[in-house]
PDB file as gemmi writes it, atoms N, CA and C in Angstrom:
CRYST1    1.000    1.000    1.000  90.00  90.00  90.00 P 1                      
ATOM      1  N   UNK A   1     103.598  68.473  69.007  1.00  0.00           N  
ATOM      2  CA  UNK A   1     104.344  68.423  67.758  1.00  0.00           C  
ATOM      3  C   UNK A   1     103.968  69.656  66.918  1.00  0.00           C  
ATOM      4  N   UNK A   2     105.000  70.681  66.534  1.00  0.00           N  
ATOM      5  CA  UNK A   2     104.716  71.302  65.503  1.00  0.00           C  
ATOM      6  C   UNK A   2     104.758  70.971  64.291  1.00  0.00           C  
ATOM      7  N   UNK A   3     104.483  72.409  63.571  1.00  0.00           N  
ATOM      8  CA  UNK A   3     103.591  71.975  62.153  1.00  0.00           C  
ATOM      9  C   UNK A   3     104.672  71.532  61.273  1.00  0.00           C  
ATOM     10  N   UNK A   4     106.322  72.035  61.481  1.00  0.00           N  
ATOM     11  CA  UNK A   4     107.346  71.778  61.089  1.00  0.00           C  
ATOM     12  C   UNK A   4     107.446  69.913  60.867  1.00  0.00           C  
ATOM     13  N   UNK A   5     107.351  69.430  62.344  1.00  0.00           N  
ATOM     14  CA  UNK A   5     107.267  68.011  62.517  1.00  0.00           C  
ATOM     15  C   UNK A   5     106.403  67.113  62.000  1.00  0.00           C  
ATOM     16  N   UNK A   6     105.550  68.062  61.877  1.00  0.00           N  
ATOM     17  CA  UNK A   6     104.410  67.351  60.938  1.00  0.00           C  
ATOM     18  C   UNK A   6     104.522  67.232  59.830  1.00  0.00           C  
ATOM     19  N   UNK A   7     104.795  68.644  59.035  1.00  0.00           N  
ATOM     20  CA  UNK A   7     105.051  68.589  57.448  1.00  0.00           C  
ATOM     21  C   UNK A   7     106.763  67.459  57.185  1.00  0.00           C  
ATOM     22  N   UNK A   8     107.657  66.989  58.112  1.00  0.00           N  
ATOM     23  CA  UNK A   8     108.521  66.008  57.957  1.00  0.00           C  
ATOM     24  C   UNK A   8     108.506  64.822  57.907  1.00  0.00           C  
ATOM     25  N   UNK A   9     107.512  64.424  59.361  1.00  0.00           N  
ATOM     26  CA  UNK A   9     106.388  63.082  58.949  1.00  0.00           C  
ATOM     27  C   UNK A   9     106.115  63.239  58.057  1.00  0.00           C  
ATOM     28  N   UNK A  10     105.618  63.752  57.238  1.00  0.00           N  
ATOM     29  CA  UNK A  10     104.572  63.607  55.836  1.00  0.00           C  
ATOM     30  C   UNK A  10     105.331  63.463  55.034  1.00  0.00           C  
ATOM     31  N   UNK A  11     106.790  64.319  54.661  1.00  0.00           N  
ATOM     32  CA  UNK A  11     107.088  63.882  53.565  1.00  0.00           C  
ATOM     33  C   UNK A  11     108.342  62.826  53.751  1.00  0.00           C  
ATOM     34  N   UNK A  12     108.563  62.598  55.155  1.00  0.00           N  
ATOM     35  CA  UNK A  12     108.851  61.351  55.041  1.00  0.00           C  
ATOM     36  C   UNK A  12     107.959  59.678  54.399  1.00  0.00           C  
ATOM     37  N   UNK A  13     106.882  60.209  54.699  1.00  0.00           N  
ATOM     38  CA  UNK A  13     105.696  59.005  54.310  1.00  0.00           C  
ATOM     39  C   UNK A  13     105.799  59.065  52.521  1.00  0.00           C  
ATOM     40  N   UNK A  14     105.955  60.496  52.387  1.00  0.00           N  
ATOM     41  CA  UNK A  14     106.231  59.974  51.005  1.00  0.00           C  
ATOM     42  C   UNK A  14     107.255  59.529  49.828  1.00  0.00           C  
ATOM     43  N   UNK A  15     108.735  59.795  50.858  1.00  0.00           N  
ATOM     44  CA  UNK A  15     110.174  59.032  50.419  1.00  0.00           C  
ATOM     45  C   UNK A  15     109.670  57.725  50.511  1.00  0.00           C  
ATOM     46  N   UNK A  16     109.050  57.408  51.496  1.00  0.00           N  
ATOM     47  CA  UNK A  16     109.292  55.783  51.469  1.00  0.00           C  
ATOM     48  C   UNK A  16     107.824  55.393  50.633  1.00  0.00           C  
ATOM     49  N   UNK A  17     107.100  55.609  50.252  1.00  0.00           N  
ATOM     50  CA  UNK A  17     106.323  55.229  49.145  1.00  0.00           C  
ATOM     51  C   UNK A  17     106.833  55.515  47.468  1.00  0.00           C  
ATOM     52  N   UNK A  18     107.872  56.838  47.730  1.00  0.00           N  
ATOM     53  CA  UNK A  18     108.427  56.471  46.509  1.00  0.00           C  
ATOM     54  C   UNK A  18     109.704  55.985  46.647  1.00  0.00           C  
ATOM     55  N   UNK A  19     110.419  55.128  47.392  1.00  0.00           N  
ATOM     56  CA  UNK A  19     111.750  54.309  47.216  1.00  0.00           C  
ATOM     57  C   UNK A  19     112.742  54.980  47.481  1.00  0.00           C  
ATOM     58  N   UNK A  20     112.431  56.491  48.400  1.00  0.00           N  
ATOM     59  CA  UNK A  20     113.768  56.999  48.197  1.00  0.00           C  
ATOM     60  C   UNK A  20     114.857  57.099  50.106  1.00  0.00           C  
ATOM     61  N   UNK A  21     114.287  56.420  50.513  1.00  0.00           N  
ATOM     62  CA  UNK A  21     114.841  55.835  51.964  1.00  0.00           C  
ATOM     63  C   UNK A  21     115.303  54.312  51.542  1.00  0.00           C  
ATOM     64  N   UNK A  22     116.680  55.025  52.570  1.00  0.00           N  
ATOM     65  CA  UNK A  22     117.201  53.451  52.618  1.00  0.00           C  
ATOM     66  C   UNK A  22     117.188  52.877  54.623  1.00  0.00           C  
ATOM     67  N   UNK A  23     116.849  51.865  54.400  1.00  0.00           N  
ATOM     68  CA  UNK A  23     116.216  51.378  55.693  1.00  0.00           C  
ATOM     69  C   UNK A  23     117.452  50.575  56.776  1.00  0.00           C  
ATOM     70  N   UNK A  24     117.404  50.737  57.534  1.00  0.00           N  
ATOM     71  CA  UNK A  24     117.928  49.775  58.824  1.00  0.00           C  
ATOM     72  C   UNK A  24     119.296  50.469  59.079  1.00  0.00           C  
ATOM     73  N   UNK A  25     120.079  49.793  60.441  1.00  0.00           N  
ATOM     74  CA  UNK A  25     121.278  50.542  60.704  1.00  0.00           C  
ATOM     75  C   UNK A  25     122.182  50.230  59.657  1.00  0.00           C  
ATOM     76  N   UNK A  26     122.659  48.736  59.351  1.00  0.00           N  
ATOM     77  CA  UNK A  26     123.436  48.631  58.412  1.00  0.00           C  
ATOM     78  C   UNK A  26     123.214  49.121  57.075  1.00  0.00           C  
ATOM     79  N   UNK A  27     122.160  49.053  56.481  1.00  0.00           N  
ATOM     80  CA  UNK A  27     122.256  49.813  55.122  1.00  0.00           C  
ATOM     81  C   UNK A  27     122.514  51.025  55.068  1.00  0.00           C  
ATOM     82  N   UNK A  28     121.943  52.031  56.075  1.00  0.00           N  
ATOM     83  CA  UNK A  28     122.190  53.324  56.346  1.00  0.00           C  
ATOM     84  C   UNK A  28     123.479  53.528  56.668  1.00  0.00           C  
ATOM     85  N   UNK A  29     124.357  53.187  57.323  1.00  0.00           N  
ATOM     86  CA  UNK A  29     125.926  52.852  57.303  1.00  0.00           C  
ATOM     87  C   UNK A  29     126.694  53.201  56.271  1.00  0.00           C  
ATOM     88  N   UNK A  30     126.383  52.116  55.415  1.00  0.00           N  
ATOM     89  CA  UNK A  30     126.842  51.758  54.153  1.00  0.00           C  
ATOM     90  C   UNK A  30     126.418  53.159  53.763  1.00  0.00           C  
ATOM     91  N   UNK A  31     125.381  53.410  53.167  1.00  0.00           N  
ATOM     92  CA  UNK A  31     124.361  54.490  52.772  1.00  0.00           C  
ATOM     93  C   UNK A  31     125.583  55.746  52.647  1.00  0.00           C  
ATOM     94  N   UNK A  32     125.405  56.080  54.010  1.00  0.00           N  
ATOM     95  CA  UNK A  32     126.428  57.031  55.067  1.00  0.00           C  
ATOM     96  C   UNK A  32     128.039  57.129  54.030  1.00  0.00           C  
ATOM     97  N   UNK A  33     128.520  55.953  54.389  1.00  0.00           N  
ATOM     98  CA  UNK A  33     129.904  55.210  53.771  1.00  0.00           C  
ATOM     99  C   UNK A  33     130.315  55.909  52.595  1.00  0.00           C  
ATOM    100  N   UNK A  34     129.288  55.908  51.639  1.00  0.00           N  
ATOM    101  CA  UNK A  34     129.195  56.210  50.037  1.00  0.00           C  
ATOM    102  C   UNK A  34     128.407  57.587  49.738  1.00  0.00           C  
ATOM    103  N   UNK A  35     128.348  58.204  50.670  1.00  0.00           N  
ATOM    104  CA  UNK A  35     127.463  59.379  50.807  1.00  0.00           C  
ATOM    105  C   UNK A  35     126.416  59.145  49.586  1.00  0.00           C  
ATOM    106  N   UNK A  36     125.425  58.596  49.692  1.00  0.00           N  
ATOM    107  CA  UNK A  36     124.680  58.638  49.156  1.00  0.00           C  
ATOM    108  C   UNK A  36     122.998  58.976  49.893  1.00  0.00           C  
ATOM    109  N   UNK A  37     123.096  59.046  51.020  1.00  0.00           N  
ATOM    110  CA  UNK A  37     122.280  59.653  51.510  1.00  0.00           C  
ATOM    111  C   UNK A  37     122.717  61.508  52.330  1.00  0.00           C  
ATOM    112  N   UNK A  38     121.376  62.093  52.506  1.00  0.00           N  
ATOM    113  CA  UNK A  38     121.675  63.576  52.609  1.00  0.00           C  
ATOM    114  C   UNK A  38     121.234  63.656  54.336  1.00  0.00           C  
ATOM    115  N   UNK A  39     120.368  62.782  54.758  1.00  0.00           N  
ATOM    116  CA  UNK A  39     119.926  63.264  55.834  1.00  0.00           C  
ATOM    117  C   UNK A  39     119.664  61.746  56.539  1.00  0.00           C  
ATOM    118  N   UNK A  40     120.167  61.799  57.658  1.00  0.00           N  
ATOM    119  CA  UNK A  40     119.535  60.258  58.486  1.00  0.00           C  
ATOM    120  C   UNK A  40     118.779  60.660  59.832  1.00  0.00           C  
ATOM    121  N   UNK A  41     118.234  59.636  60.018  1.00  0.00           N  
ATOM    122  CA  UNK A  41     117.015  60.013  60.978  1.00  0.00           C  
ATOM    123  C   UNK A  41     117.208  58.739  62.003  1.00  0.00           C  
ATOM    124  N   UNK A  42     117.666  59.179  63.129  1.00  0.00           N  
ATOM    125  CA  UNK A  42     117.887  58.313  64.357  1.00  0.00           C  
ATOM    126  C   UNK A  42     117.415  58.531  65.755  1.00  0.00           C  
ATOM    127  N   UNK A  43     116.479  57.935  65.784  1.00  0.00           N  
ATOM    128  CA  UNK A  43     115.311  58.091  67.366  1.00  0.00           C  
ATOM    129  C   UNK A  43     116.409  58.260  68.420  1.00  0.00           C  
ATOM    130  N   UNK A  44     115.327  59.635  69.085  1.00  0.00           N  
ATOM    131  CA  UNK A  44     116.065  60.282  70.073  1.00  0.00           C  
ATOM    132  C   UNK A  44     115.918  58.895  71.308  1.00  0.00           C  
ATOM    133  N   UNK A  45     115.274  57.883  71.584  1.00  0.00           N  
ATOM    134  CA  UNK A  45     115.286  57.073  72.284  1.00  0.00           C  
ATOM    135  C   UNK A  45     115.652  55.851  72.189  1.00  0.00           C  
ATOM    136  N   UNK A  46     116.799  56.249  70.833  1.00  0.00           N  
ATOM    137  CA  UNK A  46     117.552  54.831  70.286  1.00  0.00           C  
ATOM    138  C   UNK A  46     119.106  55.094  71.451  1.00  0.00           C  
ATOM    139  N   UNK A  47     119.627  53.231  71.465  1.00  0.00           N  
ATOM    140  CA  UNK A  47     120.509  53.112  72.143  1.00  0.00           C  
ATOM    141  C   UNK A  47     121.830  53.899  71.890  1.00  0.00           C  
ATOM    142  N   UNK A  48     122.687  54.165  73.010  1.00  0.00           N  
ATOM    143  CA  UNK A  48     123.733  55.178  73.250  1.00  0.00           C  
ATOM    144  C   UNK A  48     124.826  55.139  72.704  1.00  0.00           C  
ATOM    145  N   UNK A  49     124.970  53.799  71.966  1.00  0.00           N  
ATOM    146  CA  UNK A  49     126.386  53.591  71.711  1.00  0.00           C  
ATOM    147  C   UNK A  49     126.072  53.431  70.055  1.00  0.00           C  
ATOM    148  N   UNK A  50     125.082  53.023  69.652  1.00  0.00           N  
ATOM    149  CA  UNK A  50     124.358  53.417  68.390  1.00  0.00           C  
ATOM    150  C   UNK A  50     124.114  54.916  67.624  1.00  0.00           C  
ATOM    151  N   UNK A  51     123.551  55.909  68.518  1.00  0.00           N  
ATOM    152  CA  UNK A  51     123.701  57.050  68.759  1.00  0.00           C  
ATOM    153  C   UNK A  51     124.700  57.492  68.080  1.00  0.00           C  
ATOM    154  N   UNK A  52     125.983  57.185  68.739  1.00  0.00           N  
ATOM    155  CA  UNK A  52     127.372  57.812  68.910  1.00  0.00           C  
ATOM    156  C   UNK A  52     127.853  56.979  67.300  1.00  0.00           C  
ATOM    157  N   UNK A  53     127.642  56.085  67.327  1.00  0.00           N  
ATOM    158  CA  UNK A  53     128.387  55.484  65.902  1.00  0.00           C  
ATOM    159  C   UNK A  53     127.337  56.470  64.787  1.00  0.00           C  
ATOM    160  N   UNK A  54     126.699  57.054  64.790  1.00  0.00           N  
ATOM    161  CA  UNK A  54     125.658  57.291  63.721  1.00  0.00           C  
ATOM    162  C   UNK A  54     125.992  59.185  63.881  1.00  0.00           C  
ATOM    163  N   UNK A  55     126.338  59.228  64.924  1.00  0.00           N  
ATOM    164  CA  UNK A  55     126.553  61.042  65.142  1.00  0.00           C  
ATOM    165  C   UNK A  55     127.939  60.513  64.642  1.00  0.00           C  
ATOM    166  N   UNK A  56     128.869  60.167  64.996  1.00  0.00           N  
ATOM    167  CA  UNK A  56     130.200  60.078  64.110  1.00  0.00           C  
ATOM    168  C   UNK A  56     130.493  60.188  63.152  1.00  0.00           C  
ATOM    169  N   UNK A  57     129.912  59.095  62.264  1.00  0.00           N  
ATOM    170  CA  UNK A  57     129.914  58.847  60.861  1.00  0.00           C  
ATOM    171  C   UNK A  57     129.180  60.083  60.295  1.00  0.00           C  
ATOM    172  N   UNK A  58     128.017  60.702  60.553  1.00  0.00           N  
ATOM    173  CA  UNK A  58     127.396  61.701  59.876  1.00  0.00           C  
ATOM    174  C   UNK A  58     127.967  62.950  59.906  1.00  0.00           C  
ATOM    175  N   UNK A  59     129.021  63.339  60.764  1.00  0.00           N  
ATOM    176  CA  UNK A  59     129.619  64.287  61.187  1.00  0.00           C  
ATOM    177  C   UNK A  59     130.824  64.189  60.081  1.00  0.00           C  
ATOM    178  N   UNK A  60     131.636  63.376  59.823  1.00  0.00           N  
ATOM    179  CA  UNK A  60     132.883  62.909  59.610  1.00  0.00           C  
ATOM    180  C   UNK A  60     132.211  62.964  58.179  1.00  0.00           C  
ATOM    181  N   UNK A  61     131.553  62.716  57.392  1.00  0.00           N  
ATOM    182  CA  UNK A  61     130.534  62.611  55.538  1.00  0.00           C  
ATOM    183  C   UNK A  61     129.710  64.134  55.854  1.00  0.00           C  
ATOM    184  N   UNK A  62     130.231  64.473  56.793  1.00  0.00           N  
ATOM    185  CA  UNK A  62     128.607  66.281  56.455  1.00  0.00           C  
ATOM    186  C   UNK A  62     127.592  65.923  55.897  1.00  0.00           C  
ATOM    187  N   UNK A  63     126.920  65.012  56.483  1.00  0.00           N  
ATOM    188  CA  UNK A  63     125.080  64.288  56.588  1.00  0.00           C  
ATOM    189  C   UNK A  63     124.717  65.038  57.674  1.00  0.00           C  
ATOM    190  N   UNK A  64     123.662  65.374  58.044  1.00  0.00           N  
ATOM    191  CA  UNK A  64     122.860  65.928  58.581  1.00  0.00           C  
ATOM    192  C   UNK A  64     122.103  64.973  59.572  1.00  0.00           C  
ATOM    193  N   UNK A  65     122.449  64.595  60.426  1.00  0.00           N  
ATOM    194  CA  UNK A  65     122.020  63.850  61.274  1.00  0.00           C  
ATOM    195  C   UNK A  65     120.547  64.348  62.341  1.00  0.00           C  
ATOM    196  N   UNK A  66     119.320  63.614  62.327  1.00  0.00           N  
ATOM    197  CA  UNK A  66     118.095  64.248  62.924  1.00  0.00           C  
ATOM    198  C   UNK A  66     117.544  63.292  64.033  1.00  0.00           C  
ATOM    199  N   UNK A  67     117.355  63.835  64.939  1.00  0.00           N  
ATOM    200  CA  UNK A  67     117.191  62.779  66.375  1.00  0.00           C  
ATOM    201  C   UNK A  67     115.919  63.616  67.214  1.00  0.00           C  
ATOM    202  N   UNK A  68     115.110  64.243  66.291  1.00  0.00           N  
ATOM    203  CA  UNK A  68     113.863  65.017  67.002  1.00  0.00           C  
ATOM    204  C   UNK A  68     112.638  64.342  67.485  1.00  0.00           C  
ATOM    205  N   UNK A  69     112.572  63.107  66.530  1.00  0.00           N  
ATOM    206  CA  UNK A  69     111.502  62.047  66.949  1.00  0.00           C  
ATOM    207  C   UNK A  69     112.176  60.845  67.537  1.00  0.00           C  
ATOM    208  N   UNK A  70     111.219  60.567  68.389  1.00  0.00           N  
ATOM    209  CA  UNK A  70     111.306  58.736  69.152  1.00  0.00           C  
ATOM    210  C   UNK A  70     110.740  57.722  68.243  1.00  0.00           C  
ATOM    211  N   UNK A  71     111.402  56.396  68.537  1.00  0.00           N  
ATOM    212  CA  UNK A  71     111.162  55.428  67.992  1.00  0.00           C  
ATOM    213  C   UNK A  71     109.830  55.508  67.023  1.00  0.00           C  
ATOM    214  N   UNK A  72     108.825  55.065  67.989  1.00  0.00           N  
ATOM    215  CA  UNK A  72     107.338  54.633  67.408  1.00  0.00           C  
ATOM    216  C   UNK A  72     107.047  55.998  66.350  1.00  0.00           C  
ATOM    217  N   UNK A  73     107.382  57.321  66.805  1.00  0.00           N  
ATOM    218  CA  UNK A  73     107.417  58.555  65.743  1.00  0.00           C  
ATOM    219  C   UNK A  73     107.624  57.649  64.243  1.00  0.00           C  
ATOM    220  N   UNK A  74     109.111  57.779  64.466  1.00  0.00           N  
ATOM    221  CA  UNK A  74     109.461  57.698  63.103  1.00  0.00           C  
ATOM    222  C   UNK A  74     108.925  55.877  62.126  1.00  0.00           C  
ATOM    223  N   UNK A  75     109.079  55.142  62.967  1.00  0.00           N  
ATOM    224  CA  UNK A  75     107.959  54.201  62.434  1.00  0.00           C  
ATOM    225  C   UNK A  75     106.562  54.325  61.757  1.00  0.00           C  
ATOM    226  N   UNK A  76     105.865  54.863  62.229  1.00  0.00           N  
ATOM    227  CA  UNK A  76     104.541  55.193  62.178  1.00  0.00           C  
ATOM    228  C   UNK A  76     104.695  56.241  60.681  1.00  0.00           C  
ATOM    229  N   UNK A  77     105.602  57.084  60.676  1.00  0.00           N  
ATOM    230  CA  UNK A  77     106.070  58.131  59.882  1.00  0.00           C  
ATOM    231  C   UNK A  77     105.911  57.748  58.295  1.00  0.00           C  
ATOM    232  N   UNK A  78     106.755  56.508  58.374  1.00  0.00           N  
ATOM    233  CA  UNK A  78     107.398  55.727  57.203  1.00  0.00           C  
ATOM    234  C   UNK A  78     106.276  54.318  56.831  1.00  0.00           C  
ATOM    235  N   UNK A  79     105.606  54.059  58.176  1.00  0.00           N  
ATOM    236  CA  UNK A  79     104.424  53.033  57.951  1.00  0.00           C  
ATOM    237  C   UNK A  79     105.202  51.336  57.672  1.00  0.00           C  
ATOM    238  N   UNK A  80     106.741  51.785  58.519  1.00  0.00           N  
ATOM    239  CA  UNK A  80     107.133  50.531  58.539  1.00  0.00           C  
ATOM    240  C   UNK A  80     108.328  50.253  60.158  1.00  0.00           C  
ATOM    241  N   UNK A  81     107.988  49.245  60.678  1.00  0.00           N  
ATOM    242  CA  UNK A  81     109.024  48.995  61.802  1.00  0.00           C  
ATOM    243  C   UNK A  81     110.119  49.162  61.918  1.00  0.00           C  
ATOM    244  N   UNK A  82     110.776  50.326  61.324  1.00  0.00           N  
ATOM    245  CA  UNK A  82     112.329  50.665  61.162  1.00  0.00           C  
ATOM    246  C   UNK A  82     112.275  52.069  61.934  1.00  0.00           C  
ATOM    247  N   UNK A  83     113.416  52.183  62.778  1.00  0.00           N  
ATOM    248  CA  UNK A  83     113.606  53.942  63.141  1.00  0.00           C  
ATOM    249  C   UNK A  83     114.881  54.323  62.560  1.00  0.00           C  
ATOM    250  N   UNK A  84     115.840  53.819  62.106  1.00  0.00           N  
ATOM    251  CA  UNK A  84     117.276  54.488  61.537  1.00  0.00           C  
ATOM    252  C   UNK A  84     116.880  54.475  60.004  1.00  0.00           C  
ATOM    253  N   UNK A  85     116.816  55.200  59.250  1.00  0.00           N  
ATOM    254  CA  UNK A  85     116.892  55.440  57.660  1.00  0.00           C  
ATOM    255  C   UNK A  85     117.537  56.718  57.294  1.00  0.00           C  
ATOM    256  N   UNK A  86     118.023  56.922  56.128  1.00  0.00           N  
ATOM    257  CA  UNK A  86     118.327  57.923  55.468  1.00  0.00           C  
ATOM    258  C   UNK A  86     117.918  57.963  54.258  1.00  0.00           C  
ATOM    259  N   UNK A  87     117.523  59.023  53.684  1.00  0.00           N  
ATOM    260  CA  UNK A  87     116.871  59.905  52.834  1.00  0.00           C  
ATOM    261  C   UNK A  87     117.829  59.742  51.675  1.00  0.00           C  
ATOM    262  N   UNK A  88     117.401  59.337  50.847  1.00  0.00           N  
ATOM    263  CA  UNK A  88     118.593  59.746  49.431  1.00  0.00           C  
ATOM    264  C   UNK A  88     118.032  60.055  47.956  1.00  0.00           C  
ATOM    265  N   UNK A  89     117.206  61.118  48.340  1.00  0.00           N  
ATOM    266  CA  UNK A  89     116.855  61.493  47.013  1.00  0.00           C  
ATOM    267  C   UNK A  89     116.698  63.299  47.546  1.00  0.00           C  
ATOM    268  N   UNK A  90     117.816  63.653  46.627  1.00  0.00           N  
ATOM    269  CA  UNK A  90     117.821  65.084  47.442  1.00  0.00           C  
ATOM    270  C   UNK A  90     116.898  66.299  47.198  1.00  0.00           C  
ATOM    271  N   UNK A  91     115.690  65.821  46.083  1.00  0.00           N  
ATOM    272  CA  UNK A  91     114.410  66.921  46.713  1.00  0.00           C  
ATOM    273  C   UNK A  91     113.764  67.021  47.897  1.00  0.00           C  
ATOM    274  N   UNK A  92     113.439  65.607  48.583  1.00  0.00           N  
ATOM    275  CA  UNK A  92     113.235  65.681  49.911  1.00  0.00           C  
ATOM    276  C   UNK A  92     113.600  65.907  50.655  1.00  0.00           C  
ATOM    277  N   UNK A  93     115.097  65.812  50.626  1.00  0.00           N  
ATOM    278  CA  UNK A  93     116.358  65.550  51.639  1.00  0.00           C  
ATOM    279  C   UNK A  93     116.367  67.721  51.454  1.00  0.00           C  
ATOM    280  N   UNK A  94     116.097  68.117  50.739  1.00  0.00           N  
ATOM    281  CA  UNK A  94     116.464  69.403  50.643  1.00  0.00           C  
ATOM    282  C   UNK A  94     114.823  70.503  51.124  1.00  0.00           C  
ATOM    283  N   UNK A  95     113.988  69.625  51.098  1.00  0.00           N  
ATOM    284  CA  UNK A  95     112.817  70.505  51.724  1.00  0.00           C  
ATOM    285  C   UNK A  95     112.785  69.859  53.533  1.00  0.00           C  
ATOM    286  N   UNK A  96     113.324  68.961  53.774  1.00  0.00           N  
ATOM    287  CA  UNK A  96     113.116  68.283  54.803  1.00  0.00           C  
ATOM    288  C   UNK A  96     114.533  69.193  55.888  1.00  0.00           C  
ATOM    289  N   UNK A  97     115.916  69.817  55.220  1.00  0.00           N  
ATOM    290  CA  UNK A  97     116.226  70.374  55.566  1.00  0.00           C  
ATOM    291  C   UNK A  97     115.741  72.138  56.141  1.00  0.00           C  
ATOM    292  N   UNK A  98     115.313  72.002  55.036  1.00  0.00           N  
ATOM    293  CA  UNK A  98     114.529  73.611  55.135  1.00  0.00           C  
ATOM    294  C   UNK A  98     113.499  73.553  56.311  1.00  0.00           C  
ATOM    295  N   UNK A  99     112.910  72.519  56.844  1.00  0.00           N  
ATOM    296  CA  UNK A  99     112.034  72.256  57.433  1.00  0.00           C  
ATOM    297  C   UNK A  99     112.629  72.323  59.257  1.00  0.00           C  
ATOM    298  N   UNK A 100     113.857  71.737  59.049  1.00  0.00           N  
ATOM    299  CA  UNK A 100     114.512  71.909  60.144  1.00  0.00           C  
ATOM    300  C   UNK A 100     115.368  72.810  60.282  1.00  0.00           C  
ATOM    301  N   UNK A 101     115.517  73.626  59.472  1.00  0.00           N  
ATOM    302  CA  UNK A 101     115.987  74.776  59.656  1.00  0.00           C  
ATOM    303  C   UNK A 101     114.759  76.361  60.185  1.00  0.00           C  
ATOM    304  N   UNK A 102     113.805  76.329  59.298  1.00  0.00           N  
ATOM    305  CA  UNK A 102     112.472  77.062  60.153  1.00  0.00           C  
ATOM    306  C   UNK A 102     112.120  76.460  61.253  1.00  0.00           C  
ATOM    307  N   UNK A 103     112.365  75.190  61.979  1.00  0.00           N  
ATOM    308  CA  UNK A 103     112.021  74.669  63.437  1.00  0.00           C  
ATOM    309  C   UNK A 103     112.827  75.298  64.191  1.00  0.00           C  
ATOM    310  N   UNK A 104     114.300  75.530  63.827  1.00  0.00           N  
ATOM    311  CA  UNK A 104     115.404  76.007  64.562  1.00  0.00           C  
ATOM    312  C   UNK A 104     114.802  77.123  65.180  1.00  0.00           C  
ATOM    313  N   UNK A 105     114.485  78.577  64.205  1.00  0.00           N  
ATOM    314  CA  UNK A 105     114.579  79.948  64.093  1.00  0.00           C  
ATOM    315  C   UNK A 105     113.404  80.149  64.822  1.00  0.00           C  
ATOM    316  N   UNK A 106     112.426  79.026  65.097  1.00  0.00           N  
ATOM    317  CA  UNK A 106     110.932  79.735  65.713  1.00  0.00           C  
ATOM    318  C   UNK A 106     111.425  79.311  67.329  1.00  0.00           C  
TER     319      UNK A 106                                                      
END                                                                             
């Protein structure tokens, strides 16, 4: 894991200590729906047809869809048993981009 992935874990750990993830497939949906989230985060070892409904919808709202970590990753991340959330508070959502954008370029 690079340091990129690391500094995203982290400040994912700290959206969800301050309230600013919204959790599970259906809320994130919804979330999605109302664009109120900037970035969703869906385990690269989540199911296929789940996948595809979540690359759709994020594509179709210009969300930023992120599938770099597996399940237990992004759990562990957030310090709670969920892997689909999105981000909706857009200081994070906007360094967390930047973050995957310097992962790209190296």
């Amino acid at each position: 894991m690079n340091d990129n992935q690391i500094a995203i874990r982290n400040l994912l750990g700290l959206a969800m200590k301050a309230g600013k993830l919204v959790l599970g497939t259906g809320p994130t949906l919804d979330a999605i729906r109302q664009q109120k989230v900037q970035v969703v985060f869906f385990p690269n070892d989540g199911g296929k047809s789940q996948a595809k409904k979540f690359q759709d919808k994020t594509q179709f709202y210009h969300i930023q869809l992120v599938q770099d970590f597996d399940r237990d990753t992004l759990s562990q991340a957030i310090g709670a048993n969920r892997s689909v959330f999105g981000v909706s508070d857009q200081g994070f959502s906007k360094k967390i981009k930047q973050l995957l954008i310097e992962k790209e370029r190296n």
